[in-house]
Tab-separated table of C-alpha atoms and ligand atoms in Angstrom:
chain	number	residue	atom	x	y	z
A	44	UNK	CA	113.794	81.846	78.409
A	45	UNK	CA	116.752	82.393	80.730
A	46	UNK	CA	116.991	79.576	83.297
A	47	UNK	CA	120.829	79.255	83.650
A	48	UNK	CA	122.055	78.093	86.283
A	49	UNK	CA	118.215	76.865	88.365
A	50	UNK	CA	118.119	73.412	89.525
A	51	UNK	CA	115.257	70.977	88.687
A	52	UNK	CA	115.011	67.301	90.361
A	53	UNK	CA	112.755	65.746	88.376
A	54	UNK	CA	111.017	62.612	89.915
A	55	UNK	CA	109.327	60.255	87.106
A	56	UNK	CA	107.012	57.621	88.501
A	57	UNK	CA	104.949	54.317	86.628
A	58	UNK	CA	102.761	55.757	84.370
A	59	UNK	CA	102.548	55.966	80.646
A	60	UNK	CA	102.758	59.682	80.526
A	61	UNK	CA	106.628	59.057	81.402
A	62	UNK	CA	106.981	59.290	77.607
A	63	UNK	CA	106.298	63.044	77.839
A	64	UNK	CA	108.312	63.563	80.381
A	65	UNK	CA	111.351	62.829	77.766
A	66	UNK	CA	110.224	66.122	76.351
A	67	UNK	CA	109.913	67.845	79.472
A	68	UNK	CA	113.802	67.051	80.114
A	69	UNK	CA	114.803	68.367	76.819
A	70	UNK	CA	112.953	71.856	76.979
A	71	UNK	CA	114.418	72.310	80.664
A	72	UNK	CA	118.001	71.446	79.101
A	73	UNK	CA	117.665	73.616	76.328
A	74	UNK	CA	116.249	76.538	78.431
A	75	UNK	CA	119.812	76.197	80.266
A	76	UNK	CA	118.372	74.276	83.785
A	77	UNK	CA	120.146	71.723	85.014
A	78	UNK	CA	118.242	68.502	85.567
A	79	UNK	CA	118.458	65.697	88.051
A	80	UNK	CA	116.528	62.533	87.168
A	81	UNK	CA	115.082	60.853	89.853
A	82	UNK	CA	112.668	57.733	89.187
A	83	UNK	CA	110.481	55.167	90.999
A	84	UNK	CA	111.275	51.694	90.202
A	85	UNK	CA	107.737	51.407	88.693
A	86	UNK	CA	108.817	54.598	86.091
A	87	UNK	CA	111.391	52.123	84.924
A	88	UNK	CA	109.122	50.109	82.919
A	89	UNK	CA	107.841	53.185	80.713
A	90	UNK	CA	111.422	54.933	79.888
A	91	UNK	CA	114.847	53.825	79.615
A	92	UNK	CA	117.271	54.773	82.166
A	93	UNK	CA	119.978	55.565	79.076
A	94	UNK	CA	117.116	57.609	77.431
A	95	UNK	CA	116.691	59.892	80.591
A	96	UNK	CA	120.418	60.291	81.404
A	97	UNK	CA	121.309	61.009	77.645
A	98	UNK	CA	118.330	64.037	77.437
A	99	UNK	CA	119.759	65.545	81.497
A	100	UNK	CA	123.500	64.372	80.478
A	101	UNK	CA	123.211	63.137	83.785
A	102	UNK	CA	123.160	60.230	85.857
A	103	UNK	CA	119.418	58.564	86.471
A	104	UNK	CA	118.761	57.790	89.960
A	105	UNK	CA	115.928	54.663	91.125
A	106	UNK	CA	117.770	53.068	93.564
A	107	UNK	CA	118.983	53.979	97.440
A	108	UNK	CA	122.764	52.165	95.863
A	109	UNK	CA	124.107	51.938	92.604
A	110	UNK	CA	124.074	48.741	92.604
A	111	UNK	CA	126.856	48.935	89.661
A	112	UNK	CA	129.326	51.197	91.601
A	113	UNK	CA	128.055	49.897	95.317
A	114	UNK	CA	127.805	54.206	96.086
A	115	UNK	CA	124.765	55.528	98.226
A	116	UNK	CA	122.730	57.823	96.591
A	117	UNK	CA	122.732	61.033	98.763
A	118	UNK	CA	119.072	61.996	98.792
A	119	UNK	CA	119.353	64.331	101.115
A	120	UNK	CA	122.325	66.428	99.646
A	121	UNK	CA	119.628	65.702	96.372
A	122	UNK	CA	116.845	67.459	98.392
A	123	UNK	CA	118.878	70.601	98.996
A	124	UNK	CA	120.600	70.828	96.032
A	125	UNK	CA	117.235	71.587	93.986
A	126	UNK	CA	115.665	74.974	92.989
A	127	UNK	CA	112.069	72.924	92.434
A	128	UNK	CA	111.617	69.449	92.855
A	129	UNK	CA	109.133	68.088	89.640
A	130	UNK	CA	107.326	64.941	89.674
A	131	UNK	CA	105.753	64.642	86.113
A	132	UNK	CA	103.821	62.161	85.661
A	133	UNK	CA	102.845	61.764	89.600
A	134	UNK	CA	100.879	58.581	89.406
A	135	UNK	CA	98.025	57.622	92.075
A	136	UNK	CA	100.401	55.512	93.860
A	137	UNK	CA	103.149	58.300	94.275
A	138	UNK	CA	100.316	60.810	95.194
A	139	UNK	CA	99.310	58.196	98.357
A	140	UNK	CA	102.565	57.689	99.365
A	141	UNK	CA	103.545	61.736	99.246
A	142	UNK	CA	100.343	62.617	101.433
A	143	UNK	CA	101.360	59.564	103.945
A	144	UNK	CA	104.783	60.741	103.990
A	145	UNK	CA	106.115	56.619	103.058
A	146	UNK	CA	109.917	56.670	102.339
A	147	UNK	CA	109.364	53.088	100.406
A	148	UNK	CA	112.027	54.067	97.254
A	149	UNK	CA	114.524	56.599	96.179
A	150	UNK	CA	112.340	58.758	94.872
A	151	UNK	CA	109.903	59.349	98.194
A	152	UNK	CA	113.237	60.094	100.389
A	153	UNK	CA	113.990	62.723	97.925
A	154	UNK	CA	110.970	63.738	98.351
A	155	UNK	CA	110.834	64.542	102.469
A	156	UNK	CA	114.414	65.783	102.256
A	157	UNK	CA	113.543	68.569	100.031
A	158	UNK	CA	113.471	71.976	100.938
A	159	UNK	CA	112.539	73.456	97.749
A	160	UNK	CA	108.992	73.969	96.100
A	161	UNK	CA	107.074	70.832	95.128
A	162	UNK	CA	105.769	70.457	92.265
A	163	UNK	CA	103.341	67.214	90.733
A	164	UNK	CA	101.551	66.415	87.545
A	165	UNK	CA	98.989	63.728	88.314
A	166	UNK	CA	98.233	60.839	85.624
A	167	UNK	CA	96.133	58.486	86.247
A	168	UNK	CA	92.754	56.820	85.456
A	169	UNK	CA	89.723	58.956	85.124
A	170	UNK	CA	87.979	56.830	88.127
A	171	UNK	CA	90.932	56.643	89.838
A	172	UNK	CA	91.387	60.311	90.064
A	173	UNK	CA	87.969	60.669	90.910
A	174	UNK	CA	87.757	58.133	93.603
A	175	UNK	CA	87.583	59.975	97.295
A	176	UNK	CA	90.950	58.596	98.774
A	177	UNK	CA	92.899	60.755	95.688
A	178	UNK	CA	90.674	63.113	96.541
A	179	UNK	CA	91.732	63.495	100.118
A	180	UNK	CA	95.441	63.007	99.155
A	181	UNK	CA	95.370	65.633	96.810
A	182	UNK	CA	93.787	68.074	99.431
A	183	UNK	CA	96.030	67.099	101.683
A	184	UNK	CA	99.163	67.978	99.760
A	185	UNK	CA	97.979	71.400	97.716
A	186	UNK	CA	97.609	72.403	101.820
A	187	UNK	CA	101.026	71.910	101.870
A	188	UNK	CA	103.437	74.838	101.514
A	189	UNK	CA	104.943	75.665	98.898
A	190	UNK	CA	103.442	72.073	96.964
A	191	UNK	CA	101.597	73.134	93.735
A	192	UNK	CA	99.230	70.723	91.515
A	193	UNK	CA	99.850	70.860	87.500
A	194	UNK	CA	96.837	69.534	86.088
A	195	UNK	CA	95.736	67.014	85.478
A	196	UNK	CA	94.040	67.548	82.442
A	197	UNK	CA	90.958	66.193	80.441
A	198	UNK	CA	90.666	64.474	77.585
A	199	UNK	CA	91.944	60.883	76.248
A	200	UNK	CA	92.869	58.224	78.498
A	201	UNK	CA	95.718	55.339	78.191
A	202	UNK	CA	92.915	52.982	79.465
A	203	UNK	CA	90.409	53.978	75.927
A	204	UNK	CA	88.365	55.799	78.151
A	205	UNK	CA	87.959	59.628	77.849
A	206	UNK	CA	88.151	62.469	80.937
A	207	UNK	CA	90.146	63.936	83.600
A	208	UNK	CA	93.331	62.666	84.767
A	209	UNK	CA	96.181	62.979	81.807
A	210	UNK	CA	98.990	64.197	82.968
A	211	UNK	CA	99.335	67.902	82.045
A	212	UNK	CA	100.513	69.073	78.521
A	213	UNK	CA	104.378	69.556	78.468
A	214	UNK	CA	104.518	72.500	77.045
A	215	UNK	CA	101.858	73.644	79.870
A	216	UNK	CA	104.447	72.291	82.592
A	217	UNK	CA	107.076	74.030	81.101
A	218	UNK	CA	105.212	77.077	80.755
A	219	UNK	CA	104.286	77.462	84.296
A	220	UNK	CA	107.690	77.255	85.221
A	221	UNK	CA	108.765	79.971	82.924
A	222	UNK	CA	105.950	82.228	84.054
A	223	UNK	CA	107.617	80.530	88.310
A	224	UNK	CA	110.940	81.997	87.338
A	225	UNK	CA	110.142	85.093	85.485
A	226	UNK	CA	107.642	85.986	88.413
A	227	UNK	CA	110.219	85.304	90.642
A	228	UNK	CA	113.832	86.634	89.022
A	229	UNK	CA	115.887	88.424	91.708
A	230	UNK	CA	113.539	87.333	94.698
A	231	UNK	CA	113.716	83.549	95.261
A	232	UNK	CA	117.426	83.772	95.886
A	233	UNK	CA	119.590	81.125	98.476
A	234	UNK	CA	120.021	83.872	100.966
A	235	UNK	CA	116.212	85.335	100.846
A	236	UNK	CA	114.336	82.334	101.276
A	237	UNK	CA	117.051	81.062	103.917
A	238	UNK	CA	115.440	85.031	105.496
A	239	UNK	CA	111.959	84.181	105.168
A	240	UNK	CA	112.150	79.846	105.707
A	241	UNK	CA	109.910	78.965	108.345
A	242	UNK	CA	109.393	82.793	109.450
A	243	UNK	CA	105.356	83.042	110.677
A	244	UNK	CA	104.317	85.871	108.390
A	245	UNK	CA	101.055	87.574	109.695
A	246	UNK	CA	98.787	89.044	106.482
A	247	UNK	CA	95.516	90.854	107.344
A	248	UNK	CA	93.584	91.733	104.015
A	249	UNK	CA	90.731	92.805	102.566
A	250	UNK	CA	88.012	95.029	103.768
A	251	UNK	CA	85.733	94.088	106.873
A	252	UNK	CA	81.899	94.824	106.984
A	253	UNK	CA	80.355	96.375	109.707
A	254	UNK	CA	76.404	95.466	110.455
A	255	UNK	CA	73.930	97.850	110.448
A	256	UNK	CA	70.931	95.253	110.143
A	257	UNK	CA	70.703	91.717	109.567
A	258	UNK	CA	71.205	92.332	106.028
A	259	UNK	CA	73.187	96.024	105.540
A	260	UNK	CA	76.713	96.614	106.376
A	261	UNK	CA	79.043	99.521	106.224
A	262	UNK	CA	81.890	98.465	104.297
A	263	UNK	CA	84.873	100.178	101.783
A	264	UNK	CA	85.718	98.482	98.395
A	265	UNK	CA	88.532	96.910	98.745
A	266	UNK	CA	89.771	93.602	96.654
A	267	UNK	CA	92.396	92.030	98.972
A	268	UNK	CA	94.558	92.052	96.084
A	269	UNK	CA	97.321	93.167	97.389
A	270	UNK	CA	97.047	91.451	100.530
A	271	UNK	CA	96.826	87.696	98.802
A	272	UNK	CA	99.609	88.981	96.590
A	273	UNK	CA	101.794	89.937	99.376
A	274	UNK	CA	100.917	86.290	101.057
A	275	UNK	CA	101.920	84.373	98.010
A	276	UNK	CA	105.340	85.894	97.728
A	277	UNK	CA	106.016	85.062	100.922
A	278	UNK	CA	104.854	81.339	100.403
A	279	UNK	CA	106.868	81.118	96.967
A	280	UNK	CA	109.966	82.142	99.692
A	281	UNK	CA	108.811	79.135	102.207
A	282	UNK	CA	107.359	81.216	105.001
A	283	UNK	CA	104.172	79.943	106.728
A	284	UNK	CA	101.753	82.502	106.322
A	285	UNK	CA	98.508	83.250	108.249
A	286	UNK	CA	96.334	84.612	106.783
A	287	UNK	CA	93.250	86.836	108.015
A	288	UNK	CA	90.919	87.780	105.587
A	289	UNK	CA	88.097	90.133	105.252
A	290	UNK	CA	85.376	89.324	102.664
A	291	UNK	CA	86.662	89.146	99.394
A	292	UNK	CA	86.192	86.972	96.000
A	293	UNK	CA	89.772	85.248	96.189
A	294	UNK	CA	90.355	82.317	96.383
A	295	UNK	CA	93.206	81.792	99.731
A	296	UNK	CA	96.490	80.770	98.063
A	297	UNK	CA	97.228	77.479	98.659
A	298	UNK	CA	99.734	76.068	101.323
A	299	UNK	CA	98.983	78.896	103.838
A	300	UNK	CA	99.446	77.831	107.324
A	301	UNK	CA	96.270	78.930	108.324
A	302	UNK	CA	93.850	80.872	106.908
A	303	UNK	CA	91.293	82.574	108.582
A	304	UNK	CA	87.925	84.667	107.082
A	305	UNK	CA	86.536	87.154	109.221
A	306	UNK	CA	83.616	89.667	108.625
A	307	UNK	CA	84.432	92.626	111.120
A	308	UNK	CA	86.824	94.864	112.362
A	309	UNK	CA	86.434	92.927	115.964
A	310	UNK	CA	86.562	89.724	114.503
A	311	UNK	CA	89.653	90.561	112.744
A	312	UNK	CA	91.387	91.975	116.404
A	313	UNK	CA	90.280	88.665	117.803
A	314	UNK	CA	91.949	87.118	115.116
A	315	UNK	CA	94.971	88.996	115.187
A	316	UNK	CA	95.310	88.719	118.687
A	317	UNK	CA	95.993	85.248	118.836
A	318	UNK	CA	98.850	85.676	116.897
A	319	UNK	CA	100.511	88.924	118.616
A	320	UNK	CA	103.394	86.565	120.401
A	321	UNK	CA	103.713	84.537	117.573
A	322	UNK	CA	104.271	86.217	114.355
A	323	UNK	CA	107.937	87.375	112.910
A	324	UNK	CA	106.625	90.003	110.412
A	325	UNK	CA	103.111	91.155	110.451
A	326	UNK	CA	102.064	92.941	106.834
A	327	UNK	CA	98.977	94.920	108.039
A	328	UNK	CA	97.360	95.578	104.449
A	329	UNK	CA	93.252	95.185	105.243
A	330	UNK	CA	91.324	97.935	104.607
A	331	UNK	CA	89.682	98.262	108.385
A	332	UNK	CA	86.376	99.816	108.109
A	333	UNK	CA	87.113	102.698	111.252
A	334	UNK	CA	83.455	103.166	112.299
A	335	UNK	CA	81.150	100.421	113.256
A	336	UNK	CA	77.129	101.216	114.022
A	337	UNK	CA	76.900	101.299	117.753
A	338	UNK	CA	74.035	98.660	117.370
A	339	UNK	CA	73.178	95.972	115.022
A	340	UNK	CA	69.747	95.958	114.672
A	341	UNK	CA	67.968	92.398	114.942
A	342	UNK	CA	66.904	91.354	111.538
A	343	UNK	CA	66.215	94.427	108.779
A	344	UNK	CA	65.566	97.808	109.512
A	345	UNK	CA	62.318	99.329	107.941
A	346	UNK	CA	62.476	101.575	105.424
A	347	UNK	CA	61.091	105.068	106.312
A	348	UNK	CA	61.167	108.287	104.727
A	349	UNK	CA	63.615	111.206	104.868
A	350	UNK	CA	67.146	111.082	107.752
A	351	UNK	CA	67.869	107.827	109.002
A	352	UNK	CA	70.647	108.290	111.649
A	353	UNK	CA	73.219	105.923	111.890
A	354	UNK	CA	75.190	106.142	115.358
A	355	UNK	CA	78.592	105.250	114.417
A	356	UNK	CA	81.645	104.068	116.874
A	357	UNK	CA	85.241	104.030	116.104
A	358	UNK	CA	86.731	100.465	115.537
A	359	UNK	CA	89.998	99.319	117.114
A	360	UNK	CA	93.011	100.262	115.464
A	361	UNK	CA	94.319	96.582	114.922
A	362	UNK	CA	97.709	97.623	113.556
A	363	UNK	CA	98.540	100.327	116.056
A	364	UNK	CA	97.753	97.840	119.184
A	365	UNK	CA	99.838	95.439	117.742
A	366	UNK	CA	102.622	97.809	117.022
A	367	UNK	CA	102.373	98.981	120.865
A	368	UNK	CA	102.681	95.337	121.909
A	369	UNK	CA	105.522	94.502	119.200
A	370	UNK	CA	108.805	93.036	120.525
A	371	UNK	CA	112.321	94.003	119.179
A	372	UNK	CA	112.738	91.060	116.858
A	373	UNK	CA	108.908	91.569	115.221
A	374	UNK	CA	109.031	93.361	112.155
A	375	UNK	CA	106.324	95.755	111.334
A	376	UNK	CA	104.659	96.598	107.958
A	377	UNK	CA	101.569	99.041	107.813
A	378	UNK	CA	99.514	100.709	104.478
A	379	UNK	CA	98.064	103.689	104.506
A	380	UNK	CA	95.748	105.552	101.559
A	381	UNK	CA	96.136	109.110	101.761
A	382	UNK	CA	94.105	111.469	100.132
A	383	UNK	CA	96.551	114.746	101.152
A	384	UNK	CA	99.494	115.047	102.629
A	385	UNK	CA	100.631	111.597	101.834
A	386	UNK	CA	104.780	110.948	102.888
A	387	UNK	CA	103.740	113.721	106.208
A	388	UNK	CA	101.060	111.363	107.165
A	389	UNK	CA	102.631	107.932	105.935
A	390	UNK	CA	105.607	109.159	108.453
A	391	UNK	CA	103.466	110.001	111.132
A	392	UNK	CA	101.434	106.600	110.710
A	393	UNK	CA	104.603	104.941	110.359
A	394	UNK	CA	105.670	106.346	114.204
A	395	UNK	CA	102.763	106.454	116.143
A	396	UNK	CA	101.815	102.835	115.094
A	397	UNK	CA	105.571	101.724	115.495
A	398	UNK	CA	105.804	100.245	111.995
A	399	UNK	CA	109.131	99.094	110.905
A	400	UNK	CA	108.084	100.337	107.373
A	401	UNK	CA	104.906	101.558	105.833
A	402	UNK	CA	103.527	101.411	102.379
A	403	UNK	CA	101.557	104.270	101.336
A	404	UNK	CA	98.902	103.705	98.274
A	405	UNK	CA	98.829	106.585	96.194
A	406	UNK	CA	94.934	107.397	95.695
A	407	UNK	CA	96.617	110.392	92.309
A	408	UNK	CA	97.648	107.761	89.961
A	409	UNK	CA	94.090	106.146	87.762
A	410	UNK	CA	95.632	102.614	87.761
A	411	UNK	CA	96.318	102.715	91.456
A	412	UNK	CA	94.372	101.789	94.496
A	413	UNK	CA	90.925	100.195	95.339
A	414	UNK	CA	89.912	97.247	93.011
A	415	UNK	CA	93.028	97.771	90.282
A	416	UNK	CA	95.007	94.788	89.299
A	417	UNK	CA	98.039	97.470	89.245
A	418	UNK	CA	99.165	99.995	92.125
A	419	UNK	CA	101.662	102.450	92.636
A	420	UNK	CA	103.252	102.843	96.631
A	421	UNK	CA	105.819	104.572	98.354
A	422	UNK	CA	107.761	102.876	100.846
A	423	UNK	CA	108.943	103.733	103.915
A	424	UNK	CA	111.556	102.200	106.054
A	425	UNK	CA	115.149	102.463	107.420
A	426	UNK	CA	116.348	102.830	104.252
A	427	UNK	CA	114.569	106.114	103.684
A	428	UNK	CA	111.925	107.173	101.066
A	429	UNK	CA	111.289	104.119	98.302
A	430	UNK	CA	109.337	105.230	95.186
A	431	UNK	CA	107.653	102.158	93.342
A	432	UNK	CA	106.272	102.706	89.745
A	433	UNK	CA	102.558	101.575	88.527
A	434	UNK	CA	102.949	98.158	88.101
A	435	UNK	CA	100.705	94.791	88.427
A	436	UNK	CA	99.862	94.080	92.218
A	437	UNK	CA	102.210	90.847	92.343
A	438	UNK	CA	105.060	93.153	91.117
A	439	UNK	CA	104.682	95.338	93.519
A	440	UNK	CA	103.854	92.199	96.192
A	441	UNK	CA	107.436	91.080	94.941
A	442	UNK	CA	108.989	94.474	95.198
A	443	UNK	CA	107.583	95.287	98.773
A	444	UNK	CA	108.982	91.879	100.147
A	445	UNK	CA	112.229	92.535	98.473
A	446	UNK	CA	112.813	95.880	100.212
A	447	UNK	CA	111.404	94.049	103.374
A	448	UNK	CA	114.380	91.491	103.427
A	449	UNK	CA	116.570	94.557	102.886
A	450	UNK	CA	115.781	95.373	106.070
A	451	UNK	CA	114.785	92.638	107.762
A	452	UNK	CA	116.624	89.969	109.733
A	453	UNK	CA	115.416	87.032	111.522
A	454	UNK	CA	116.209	86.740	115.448
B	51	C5P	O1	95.025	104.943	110.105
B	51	C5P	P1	94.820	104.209	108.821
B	51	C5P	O2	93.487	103.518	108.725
B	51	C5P	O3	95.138	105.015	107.593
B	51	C5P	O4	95.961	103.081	108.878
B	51	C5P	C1	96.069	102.123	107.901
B	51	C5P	C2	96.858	100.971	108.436
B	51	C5P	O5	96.383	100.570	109.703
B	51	C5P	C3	96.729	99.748	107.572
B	51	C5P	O6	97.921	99.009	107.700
B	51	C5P	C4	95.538	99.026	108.185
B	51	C5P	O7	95.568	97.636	107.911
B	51	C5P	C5	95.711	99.324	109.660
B	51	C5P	N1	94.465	99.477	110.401
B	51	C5P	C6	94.130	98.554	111.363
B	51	C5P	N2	92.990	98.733	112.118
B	51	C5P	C7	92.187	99.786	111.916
B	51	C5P	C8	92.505	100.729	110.932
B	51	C5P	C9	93.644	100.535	110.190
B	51	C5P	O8	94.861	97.578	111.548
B	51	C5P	N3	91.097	99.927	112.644
């Protein structure tokens, strides 16, 4: 594991699962991360302030002064000095306060000073994690961007009692960061995510349906894979990302900044639309179904024997409308799935829809396309002609992005 250099605050709060936490420290030190300490007074009571700074060979922060040395503790220069901000355990308490935004202790104004991802391993009680306030304060942060829920897990309790709400395992936390930082080597750089920060990021994905009947649709079989890969990049990078999705079995990454399911081609124009003015880059990746039946038919057609005609009309071309409306500043993406002729067509899609680039899906390669956790694209852009290799769909989510910001720069 290679994590020179990457910058973990870790916040500790009251809760006996602090103990663990010890563990946590030393993994992320020996890994080569530097670690911050950051505890609520309450966290205190469960670990030793010399244990903690011994493991991080750093200071432990509780306090808004050192009350030895009469210094303010900077938690703002804290907040935007870390890669990832980590609050194992995160007890009820600290979960409350977080979705109320309450700046009560240290810990909390590190908290809503930082810029980085969030984070939080609850611990708690089983009925206390079940009861409906946690509830709504957990939905309330995992809506958050870029704020991401370890846990917690099931099993034996501190109070006797057995079920969910121990903190997650250690080796699980430190896991999912590996798997953060490996996903995420070369792209989650200072200088990209100070690019993407904030930008409104416009995703359409998926396929849309088109009603025949009551019942039958005319659809295409695509996944949205790539499309809620693309849109989780972009979150890991702090962007706020709409999202308008055709019907698919995914569930929306969490912390979009809205997120909105749609059935048809219309629906997804209306959705689209509202967002023309508003978006920064707009990644057009939903499979649009280009025919529509001219009619629905109330409730379900009968079946007959031998031709039944189907009068078909062409759909709006969502991406090319918006590309005709698109300001200077508004940067462009489009797909396209050739059959022939792929980089004459991908060009010519790429003009006449005024895309800034375009990502063409090769339909040659088996592990490519419709359905396939892996895909293989060509890129095109001001940089020229981009060929990517077969490779998992978030690779090549990460790999499309990172061209992007090579070409891309925010007004
Ligand atoms: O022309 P073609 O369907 O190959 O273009 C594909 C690109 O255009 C994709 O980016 C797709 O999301 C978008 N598109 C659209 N509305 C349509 C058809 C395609 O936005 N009706």
């Amino acid at each position: 594991m290679g994590w020179s250099g990457r910058k973990i605050l870790l916040g500790i709060t009251g809760s006996i699962a602090a103990y663990k936490t010890t563990w946590i420290i030393r993994q992320l030190k020996n890994n080569g991360a530097e670690v911050q300490v950051v505890c609520s007074p309450d966290a205190l009571g469960f670990v030793t302030p010399l244990t903690l700074s011994t493991l991080s060979e750093r200071p432990v922060f509780s306090e808004f002064v050192r009350s030895d040395q009469g210094e303010w503790v900077n938690h703002v220069a804290l907040g935007m000095w870390a890669d990832l901000m980590l609050i194992a355990p995160c007890s009820a308490q600290t979960l409350a306060k977080m979705a109320g935004g309450l700046c009560d202790n240290l810990l909390m104004a590190v908290y809503l000073s930082a810029r980085c991802p969030v984070w939080f391993a609850p611990a708690m009680d089983l009925d206390m994690w079940k009861h409906p306030a946690t509830t709504r304060n957990v939905l309330e942060l995992v809506s958050r961007p870029n704020h991401k829920m370890l846990g917690p897990a099931s099993g034996a309790l501190a109070s006797g009692l057995s079920g969910v709400g121990r903190m997650a395992e250690p080796q699980d936390i430190v896991g999912a960061l590996d798997q953060w930082w490996s996903n995420n080597k070369d792209l989650v750089t200072a200088e990209s995510s100070a690019t993407m920060r904030d930008q409104l990021i416009l995703i359409t994905a998926g396929p849309t349906r088109e009603a025949i009947d009551d019942v039958r649709y005319i659809s295409n079989h695509s996944s949205g894979k790539m499309g809620y890969a693309l849109a989780q990049v972009c979150l890991d990078l702090d962007a706020r990302v709409v999202l308008i999705s055709g019907p698919v079995s995914l569930p929306p990454p969490h912390g979009l900044f809205a997120f909105i399911p749609v059935e048809s081609a219309m629906e997804m124009q209306e959705a689209v639309k509202k967002y023309q003015e508003q978006f920064d880059i707009g990644i057009f990746c939903a499979a649009v179904a280009d025919f529509r039946p001219v009619r629905k038919t109330e409730g379900k057609v009968k079946k007959k024997d031998g031709i039944f005609p189907i009068e078909l009309v062409a759909n709006p071309d969502i991406l090319a409308e918006v590309g005709s409306k698109k300001r200077s500043d508004q940067f462009l993406v489009g797909f396209a799935l050739e059959t022939a002729n792929g980089l004459a067509e991908a060009e010519r899609k790429k003009s006449i829809k005024n895309c800034d680039m375009l990502v063409l899906n090769n339909m040659q390669d088996p592990g490519a396309g419709f359905g396939q956790d892996t895909n293989q694209v060509t890129l095109f852009s001001a940089k020229g002609i981009t060929e990517l290799s077969l490779a998992p769909k978030k690779e090549i989510a990460r790999q499309i992005i990172q061209h992007l910001l090579q070409c891309y720069s925010p007004a």
